[in-house]
Coordinates of C-alpha atoms in Angstrom, one line a residue:
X1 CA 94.5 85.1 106.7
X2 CA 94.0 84.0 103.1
X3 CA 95.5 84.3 99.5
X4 CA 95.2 83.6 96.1
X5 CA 99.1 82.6 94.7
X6 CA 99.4 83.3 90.7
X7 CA 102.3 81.6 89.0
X8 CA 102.4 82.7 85.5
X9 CA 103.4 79.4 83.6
X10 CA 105.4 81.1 80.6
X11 CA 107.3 83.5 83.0
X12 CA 106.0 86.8 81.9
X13 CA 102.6 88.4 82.1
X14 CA 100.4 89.9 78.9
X15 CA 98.0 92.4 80.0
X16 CA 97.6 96.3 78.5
X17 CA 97.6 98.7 81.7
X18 CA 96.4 101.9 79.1
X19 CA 93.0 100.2 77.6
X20 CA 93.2 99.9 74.3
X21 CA 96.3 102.3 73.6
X22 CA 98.5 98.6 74.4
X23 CA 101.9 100.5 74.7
X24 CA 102.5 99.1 78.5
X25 CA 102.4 96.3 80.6
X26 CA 100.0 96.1 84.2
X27 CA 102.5 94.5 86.7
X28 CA 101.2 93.6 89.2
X29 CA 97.9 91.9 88.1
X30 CA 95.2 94.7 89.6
X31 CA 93.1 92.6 91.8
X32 CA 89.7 93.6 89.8
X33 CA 91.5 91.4 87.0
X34 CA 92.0 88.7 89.0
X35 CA 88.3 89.2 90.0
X36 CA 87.3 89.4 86.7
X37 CA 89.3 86.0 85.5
X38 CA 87.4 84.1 88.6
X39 CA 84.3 85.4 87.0
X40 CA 84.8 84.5 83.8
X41 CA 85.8 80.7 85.1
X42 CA 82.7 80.4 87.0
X43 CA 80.9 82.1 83.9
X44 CA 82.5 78.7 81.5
X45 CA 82.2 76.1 84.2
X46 CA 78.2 76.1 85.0
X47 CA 77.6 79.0 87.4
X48 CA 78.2 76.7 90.5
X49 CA 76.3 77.8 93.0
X50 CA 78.7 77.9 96.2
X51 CA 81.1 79.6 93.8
X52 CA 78.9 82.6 92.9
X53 CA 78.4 83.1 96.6
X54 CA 82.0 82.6 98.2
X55 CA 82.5 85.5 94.6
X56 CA 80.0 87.3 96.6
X57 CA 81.8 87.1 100.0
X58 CA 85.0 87.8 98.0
X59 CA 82.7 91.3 96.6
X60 CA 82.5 92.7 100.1
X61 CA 86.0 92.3 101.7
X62 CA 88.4 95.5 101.3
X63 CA 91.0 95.3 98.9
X64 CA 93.7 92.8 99.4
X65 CA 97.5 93.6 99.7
X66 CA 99.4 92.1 97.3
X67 CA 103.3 90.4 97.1
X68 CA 104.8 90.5 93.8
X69 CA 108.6 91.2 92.6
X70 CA 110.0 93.9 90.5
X71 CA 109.3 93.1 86.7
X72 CA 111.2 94.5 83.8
X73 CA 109.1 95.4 80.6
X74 CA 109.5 93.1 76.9
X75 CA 111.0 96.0 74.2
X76 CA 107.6 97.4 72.7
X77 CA 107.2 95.5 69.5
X78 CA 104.3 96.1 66.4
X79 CA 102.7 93.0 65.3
X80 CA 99.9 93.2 61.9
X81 CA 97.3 91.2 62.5
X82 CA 94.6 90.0 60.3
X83 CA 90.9 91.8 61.2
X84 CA 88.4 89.4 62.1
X85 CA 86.8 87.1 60.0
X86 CA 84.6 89.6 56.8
X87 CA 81.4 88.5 55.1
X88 CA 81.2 86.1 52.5
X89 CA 79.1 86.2 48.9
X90 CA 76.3 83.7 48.7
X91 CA 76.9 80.5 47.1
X92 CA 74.8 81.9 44.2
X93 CA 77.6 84.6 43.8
X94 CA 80.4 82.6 44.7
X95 CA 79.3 79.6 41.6
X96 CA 78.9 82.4 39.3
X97 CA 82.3 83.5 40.0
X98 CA 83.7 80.3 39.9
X99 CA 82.0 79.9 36.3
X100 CA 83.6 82.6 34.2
X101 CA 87.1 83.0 33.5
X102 CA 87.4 86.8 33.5
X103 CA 86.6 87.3 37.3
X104 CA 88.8 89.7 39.0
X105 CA 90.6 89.0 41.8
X106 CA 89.3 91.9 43.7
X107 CA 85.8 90.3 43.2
X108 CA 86.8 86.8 44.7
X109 CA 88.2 88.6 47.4
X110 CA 84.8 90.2 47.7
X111 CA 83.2 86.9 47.2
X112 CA 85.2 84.7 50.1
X113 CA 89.2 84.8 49.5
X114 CA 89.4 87.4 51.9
X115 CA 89.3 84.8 54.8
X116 CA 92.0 83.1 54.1
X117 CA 95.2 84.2 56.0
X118 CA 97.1 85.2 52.7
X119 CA 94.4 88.1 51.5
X120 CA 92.8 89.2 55.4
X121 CA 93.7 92.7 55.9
X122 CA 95.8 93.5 58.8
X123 CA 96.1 96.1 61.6
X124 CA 98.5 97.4 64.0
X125 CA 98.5 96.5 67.2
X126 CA 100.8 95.9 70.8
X127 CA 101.2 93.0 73.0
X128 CA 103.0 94.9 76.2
X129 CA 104.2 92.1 78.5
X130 CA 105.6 92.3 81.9
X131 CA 108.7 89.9 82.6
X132 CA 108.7 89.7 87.1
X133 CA 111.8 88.3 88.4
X134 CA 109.3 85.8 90.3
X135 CA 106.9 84.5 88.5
X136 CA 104.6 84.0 90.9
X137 CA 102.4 87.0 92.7
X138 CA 100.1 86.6 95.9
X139 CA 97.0 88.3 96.7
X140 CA 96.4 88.4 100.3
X141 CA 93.8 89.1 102.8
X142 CA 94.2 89.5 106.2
X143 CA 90.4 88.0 106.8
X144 CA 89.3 84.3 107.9
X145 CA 87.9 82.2 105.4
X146 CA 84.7 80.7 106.3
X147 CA 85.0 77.1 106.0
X148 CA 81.8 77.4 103.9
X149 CA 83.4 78.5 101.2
X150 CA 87.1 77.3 101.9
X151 CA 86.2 74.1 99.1
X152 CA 84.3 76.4 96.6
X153 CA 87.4 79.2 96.6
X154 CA 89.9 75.9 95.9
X155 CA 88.1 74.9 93.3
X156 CA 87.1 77.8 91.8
X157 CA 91.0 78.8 91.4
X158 CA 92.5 75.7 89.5
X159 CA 89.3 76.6 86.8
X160 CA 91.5 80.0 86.1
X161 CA 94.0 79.3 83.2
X162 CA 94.9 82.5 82.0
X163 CA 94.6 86.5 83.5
X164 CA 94.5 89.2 80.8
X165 CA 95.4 88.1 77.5
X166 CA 94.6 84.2 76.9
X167 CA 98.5 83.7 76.2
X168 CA 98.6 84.7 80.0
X169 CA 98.5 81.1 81.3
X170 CA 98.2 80.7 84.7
X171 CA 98.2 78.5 87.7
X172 CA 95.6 79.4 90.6
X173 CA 95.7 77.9 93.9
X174 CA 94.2 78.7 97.6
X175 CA 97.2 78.8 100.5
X176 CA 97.2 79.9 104.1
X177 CA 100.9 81.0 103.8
X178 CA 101.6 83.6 101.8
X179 CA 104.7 85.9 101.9
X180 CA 103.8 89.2 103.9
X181 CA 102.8 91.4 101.1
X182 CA 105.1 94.2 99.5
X183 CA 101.9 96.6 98.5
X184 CA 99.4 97.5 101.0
X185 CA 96.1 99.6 100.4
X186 CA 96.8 103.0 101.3
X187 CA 94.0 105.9 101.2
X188 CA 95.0 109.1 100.1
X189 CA 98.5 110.1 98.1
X190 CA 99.8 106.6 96.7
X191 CA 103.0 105.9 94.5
X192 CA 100.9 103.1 92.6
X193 CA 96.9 103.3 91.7
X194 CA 95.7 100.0 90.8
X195 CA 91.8 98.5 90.0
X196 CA 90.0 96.8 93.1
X197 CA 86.4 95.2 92.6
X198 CA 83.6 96.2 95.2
X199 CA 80.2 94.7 95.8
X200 CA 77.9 94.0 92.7
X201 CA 80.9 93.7 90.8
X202 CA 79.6 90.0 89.5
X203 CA 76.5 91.3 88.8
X204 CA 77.6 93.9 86.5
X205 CA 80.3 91.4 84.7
X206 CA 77.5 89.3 84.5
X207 CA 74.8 92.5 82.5
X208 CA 78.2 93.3 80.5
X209 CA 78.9 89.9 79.2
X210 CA 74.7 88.9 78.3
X211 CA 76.0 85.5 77.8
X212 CA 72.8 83.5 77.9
X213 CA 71.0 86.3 76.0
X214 CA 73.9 85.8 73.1
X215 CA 74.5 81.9 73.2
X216 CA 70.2 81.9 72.9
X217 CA 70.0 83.9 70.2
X218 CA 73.1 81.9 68.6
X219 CA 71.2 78.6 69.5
X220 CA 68.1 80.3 67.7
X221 CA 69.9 81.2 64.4
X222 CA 71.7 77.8 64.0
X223 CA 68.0 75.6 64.7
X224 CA 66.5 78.3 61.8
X225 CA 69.3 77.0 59.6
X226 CA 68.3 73.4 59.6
X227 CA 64.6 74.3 59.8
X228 CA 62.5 74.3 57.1
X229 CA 58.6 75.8 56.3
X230 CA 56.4 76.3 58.7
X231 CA 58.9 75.4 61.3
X232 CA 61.6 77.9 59.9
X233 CA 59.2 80.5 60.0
X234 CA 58.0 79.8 63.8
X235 CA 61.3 79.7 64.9
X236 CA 62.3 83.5 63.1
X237 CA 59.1 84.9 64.9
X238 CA 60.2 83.5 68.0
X239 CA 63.3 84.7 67.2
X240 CA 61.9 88.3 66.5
X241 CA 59.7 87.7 69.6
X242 CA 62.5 87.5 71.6
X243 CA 64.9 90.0 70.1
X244 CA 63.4 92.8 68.6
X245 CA 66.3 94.5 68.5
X246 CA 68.4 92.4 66.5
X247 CA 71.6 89.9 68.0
X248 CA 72.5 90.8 71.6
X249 CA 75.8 92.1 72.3
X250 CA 78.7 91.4 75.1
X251 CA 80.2 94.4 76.0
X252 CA 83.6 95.2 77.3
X253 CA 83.5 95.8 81.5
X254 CA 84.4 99.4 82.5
X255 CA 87.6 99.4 84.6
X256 CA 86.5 98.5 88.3
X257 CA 87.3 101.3 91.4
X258 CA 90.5 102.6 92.0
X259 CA 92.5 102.3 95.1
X260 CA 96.2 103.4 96.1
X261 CA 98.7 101.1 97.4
X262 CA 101.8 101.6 98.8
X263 CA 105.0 99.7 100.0
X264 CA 104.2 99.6 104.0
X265 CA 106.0 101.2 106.4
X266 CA 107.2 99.3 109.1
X267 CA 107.2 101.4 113.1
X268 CA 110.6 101.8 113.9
X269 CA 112.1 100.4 116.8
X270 CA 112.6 103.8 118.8
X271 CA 109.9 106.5 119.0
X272 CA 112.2 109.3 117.1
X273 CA 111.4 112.8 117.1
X274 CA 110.7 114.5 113.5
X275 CA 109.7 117.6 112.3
X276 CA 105.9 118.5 111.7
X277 CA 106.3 117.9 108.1
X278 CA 104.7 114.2 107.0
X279 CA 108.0 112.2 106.5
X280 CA 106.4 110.2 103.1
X281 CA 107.0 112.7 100.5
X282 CA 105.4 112.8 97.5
X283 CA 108.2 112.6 95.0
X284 CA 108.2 113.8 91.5
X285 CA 110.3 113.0 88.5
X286 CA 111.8 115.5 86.6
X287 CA 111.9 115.2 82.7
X288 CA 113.3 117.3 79.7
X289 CA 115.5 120.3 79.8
X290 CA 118.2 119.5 82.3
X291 CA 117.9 122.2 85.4
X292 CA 120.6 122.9 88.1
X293 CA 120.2 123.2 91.9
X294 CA 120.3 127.3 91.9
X295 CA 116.9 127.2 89.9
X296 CA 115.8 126.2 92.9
X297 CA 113.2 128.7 93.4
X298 CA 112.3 129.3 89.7
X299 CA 111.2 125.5 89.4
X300 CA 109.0 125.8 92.7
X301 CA 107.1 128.5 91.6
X302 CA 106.6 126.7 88.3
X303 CA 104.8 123.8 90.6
X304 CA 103.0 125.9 92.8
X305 CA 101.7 127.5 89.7
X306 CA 100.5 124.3 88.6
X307 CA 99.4 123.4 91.2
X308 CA 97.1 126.3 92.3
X309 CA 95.4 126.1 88.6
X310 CA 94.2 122.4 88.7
X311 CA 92.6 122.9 92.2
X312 CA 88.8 123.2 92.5
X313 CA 88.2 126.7 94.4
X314 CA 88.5 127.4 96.8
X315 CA 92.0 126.3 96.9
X316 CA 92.8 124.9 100.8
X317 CA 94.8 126.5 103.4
X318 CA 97.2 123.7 103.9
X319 CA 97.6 124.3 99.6
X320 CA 98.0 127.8 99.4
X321 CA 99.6 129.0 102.8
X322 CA 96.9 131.2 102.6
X323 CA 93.9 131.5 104.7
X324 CA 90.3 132.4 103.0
X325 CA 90.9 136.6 103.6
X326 CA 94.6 136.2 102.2
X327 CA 96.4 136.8 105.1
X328 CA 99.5 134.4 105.7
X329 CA 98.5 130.9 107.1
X330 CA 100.2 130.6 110.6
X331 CA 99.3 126.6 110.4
X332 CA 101.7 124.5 108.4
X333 CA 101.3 124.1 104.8
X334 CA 102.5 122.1 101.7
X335 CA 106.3 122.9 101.3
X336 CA 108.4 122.1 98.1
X337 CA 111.9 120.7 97.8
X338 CA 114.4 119.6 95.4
X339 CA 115.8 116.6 94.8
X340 CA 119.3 117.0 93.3
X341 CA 121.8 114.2 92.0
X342 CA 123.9 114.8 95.3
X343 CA 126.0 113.7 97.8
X344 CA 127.8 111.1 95.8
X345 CA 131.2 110.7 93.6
X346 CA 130.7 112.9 90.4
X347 CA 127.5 114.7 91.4
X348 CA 126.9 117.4 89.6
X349 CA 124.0 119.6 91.8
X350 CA 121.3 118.5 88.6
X351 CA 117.6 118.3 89.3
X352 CA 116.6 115.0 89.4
X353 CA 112.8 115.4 91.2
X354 CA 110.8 117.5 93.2
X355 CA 108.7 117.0 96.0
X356 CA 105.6 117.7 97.8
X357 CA 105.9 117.9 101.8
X358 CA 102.4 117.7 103.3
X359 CA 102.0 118.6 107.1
X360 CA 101.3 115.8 108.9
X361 CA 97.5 115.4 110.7
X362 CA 96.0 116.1 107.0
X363 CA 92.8 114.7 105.7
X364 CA 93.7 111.9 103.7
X365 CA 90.4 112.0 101.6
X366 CA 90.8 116.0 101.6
X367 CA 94.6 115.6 99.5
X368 CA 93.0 112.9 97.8
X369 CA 90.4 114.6 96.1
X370 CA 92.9 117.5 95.4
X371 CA 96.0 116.0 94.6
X372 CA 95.3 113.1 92.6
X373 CA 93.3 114.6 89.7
X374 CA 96.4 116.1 88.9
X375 CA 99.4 113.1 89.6
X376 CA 97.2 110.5 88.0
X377 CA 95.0 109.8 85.0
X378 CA 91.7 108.6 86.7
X379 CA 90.8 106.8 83.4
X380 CA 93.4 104.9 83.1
X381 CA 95.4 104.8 86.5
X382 CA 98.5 105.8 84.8
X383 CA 100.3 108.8 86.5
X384 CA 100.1 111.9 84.7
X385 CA 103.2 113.7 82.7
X386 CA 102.4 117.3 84.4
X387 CA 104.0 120.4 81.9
X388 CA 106.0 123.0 84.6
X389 CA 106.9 126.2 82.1
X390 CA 107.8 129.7 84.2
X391 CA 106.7 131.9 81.0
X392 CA 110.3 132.6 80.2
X393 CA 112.4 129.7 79.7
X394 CA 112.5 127.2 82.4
X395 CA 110.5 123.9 80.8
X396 CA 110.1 120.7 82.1
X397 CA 107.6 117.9 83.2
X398 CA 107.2 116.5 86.3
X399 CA 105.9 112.7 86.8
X400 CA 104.8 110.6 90.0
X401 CA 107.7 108.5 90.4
X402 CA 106.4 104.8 90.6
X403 CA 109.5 102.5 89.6
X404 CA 110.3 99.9 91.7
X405 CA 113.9 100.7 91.8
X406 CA 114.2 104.5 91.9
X407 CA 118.0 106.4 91.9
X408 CA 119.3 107.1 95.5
X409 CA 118.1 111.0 95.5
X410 CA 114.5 109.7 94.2
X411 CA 114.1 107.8 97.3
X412 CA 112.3 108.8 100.8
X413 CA 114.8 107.5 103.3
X414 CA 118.0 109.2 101.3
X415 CA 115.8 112.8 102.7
X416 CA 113.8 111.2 105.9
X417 CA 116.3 109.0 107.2
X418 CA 117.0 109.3 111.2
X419 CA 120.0 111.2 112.0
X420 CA 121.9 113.7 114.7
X421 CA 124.0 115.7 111.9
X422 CA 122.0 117.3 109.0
X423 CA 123.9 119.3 106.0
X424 CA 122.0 121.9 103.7
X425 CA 121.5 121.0 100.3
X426 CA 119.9 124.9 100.0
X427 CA 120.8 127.6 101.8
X428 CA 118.9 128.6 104.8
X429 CA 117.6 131.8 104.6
X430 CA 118.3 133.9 107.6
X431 CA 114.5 136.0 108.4
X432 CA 116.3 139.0 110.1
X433 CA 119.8 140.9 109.1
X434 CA 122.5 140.6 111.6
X435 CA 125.6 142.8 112.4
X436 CA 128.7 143.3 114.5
X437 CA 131.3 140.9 116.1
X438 CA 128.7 138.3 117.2
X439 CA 126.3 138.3 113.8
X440 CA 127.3 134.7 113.0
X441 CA 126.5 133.7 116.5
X442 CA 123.4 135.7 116.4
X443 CA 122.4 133.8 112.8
X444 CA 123.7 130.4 114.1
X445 CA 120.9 131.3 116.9
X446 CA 118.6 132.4 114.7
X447 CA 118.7 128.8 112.7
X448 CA 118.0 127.0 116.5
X449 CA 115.1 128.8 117.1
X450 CA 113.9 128.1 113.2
X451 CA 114.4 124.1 113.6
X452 CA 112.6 124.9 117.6
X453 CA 109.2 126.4 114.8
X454 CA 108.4 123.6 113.0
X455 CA 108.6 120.7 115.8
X456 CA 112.1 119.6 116.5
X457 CA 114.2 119.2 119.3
X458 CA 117.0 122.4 119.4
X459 CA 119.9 121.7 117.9
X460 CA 123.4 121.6 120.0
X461 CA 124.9 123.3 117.6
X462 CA 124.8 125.0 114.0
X463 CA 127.6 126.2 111.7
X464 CA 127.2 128.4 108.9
X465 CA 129.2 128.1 105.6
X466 CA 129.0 129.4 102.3
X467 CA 130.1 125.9 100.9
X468 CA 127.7 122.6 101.7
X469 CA 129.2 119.2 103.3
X470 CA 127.3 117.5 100.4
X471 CA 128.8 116.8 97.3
X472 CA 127.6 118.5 94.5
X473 CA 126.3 121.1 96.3
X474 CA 126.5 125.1 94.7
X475 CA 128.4 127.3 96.6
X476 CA 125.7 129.6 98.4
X477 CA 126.4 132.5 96.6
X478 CA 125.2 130.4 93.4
X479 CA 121.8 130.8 94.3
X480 CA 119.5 133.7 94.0
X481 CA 118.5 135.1 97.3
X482 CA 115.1 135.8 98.5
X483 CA 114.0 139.7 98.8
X484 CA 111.3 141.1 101.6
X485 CA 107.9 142.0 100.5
X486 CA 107.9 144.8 103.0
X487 CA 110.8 146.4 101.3
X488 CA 112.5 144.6 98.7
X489 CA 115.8 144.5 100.7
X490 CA 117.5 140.7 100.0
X491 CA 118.0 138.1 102.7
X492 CA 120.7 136.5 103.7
X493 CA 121.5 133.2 103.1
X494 CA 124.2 130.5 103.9
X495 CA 124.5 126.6 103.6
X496 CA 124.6 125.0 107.6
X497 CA 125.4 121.9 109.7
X498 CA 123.1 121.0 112.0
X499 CA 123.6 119.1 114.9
X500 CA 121.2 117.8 117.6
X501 CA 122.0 116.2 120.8
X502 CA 119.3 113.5 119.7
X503 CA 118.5 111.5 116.7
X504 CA 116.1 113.5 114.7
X505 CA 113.8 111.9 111.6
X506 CA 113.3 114.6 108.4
X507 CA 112.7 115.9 106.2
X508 CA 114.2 118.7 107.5
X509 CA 113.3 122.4 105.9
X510 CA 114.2 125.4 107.9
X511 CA 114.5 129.3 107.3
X512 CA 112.5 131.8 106.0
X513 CA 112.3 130.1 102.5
X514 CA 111.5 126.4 103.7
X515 CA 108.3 126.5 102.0
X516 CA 110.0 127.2 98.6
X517 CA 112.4 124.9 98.5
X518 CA 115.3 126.7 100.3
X519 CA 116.7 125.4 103.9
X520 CA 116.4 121.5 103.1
X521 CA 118.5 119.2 104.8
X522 CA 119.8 115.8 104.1
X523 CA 121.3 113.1 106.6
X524 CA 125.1 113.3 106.8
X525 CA 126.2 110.3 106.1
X526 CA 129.1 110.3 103.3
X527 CA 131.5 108.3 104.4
X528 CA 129.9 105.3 105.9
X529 CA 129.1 106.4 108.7
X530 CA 126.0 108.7 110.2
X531 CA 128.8 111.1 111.5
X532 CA 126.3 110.9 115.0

């Protein structure tokens, strides 16, 4: 094992994570930046060679895991400044100026004032800047470094003094102990999308920047200053020889490859039994017009909607729930859930997110390519603000959620924690109408045998209420119930408590309307304790 440490010597960070929109700050540094500022110090320093080559060996390892601390963002500020430096008259225009009294001020502005400070035009523009509790971030491979290149690495490192903005200063330096990282490489569905570099990326730095085209063709132009005649005009035909097409150009490097990273999961200590849903949800934010819990099934449609029309066709069976001829997929599929502002003094039941449960066994690269065209802006590795409207008046947008310190509801283990008690936070939907003396026995049974479909133990014992054990919870006559398709008749519904004999991991989602966000269970744990 390897890393790079990063102390950032003014305590913040100054580097634009939209391009050249500049309204926010990249935190943590995205390795291909990193790359990109070793690059550009072994670009200044003489193009060592044992430096381009341990750059090289760098190219070809898989992208490292990174420890860096939470970071708050500076308040968004406008600075005007001046454009870069104009044209100037010639000295024939500039004496003639100078000469008469009745030149305007407009025309000496023309003529050369314009590069001074006072008379420079000046344009908009951001400085975002990330403020990390810790200043100092760690990029970290698990690899061995050769001792080839152990010497080159060190030195190459303490030639970086800055990483994004040249205000960024920095201290690089090799180490053998780093902290174990926080954000770990992670293929597929990712809460943060950051920039990795790949092999040939120095190669392609090197084509963008053209250095030793430009500094030769700068070179040229100063030696036909001082030259005169026949000299003069040898050196502009060499000149011409060399550059037909006028002054060579550095251009800006494209952004490098993307790759999703996530905060690892550690194996827990005991093997417990969960549910065949995948456990890491993929959690959304919910912005605008404030929803209650009883939309419940209004706001999942919205998503689905959404969903369905930014897929590629054919839309997957694990997507839809659907198999190719239309008939109802008897394989798991993706399920949706609220996340409410629950379970907690002065909840009020509100919709603070949404999620996406994926059946566990998927294709990584198969949600990948369908799911992250649509959470994330592939251009700039922002996550997308996704518009959820129902055609009649429920509105909203929905948003990866990607802070660092999300609310309670917004985070996985407040759904997926292990537990033996499990409260509704939606009714469960009961698939079958049940009468006489024993029909709450008979629906209590009929919840076991749900929990028993998708994967978990069966419980010891379920109770059915019309009001939740979670606090802020709607009474289940609140919500809308769901009807048949066969005949339109309305199913039952109630909120539960569900107990296993065993510790059980969720998310939990059981009834007839799991898949729509109805039957989803939280660990009972108000009141200290995990009630088990």
């Amino acid at each position: 094992m390897f890393a790079l440490g990063i102390r950032y010597l003014m305590g913040w960070a100054m580097a634009a994570a939209d391009g050249a929109r500049k309204e926010g700050a990249e935190w943590p540094p995205h390795p291909d930046r990193v790359f990109m500022a070793l690059a550009a110090a072994w670009f200044e320093t003489g193009e060592d060679p044992q430096e381009g080559e341990v750059l090289q060996w760098l190219e070809l390892l898989q992208p490292p895991g990174i420890w860096a601390s939470p970071k708050e963002d500076r308040v968004p500020t406008t600075s005007y400044v001046p454009v870069n430096d104009t044209s100037v008259a010639t000295s024939k225009t500039v004496s003639i100026l100078c000469s008469t009294t009745e030149a305007s001020l407009g025309k000496l502005k023309e003529a050369g004032l314009a590069l001074l400070p006072e008379f420079r035009s000046r344009q908009p523009r951001g400085f975002p800047v990330a403020i990390p509790h810790h200043p100092v971030v760690y990029l970290v491979w698990p690899d061995d470094l050769p001792v080839a290149h152990r010497q080159a690495l060190e030195t190459l490192s303490r030639k970086v003094t800055s990483i994004g903005h040249s205000a960024s200063l920095v201290q690089m330096w090799l180490t053998d102990e780093p902290p174990r990282p926080n954000l770990v490489p992670k293929n597929g569905i990712s809460q943060h999308r950051l920039r990795v570099f790949g092999p040939g990326r120095l190669n392609y730095l090197r084509e963008r920047c053209n250095r030793v085209a430009v500094i030769c063709y700068l070179e040229l132009e100063e030696q036909i200053k001082r030259a005169k005649g026949r000299d003069k005009k040898a050196l502009q035909n060499l000149q011409n020889e060399r550059f037909p097409g006028g002054s060579p150009v550095s251009l800006r490097p494209e952004p490098g490859l993307w790759q999703g990273y996530n905060v690892p999961v550690s194996a827990p200590a005991v093997s417990v039994q969960g549910s065949l849903f995948d456990p890491r949800l993929v959690i959304l934010k919910i912005a605008g017009r404030r929803l209650s819990l009883p939309v419940t099934l209004k706001l999942t449609e919205a998503l689905r909607g959404a969903l369905f029309a930014a897929c590629p066709d054919p839309i997957p069976e694990w997507l839809s729930g659907h198999t190719a001829d239309g008939a109802p997929s008897k394989n798991p599929h993706l399920g949706l859930i609220p996340l409410p502002f629950a379970g907690a003094d002065h909840a009020d039941g509100r919709l603070m997110g949404i999620a996406l449960v994926l059946p566990k066994n998927l294709d990584p690269a198969e949600v990948d390519r369908i799911l992250t065209p649509w959470l994330w802006n592939v251009e700039t590795g922002e996550a997308r603000r996704n518009r959820l409207f129902d055609g009649q008046w429920l509105e909203c947008t929905v948003e990866l959620e990607t802070s660092e310190t999300p609310p309670t509801n917004l985070k996985l283990e407040t759904w997926t924690a292990s537990s033996r008690r499990w409260a509704t936070v939606t009714p469960v939907v009961l698939d079958r109408h049940f009468d006489g003396a024993k029909k709450w026995e008979l629906a209590a049974e009929s919840v076991k045998v749900g929990c028993e479909r998708i994967g978990l133990p069966r419980p010891g014992d379920v109770l059915l209420h019309p009001v939740s054990m979670i606090q802020g919870v709607p009474r289940a006559n609140e919500f809308p119930r769901l009807t048949r398709k066969k005949d339109g008749g309305r199913m039952h519904h109630a909120h539960a408590i569900i107990t296993f004999d065993e510790v059980v991991q969720g998310p939990i989602m059981v009834g007839a309307g799991r898949f729509r966000g109805y039957g989803f269970c939280r660990p009972l744990t108000q009141g200290g304790g995990d009630h088990g």
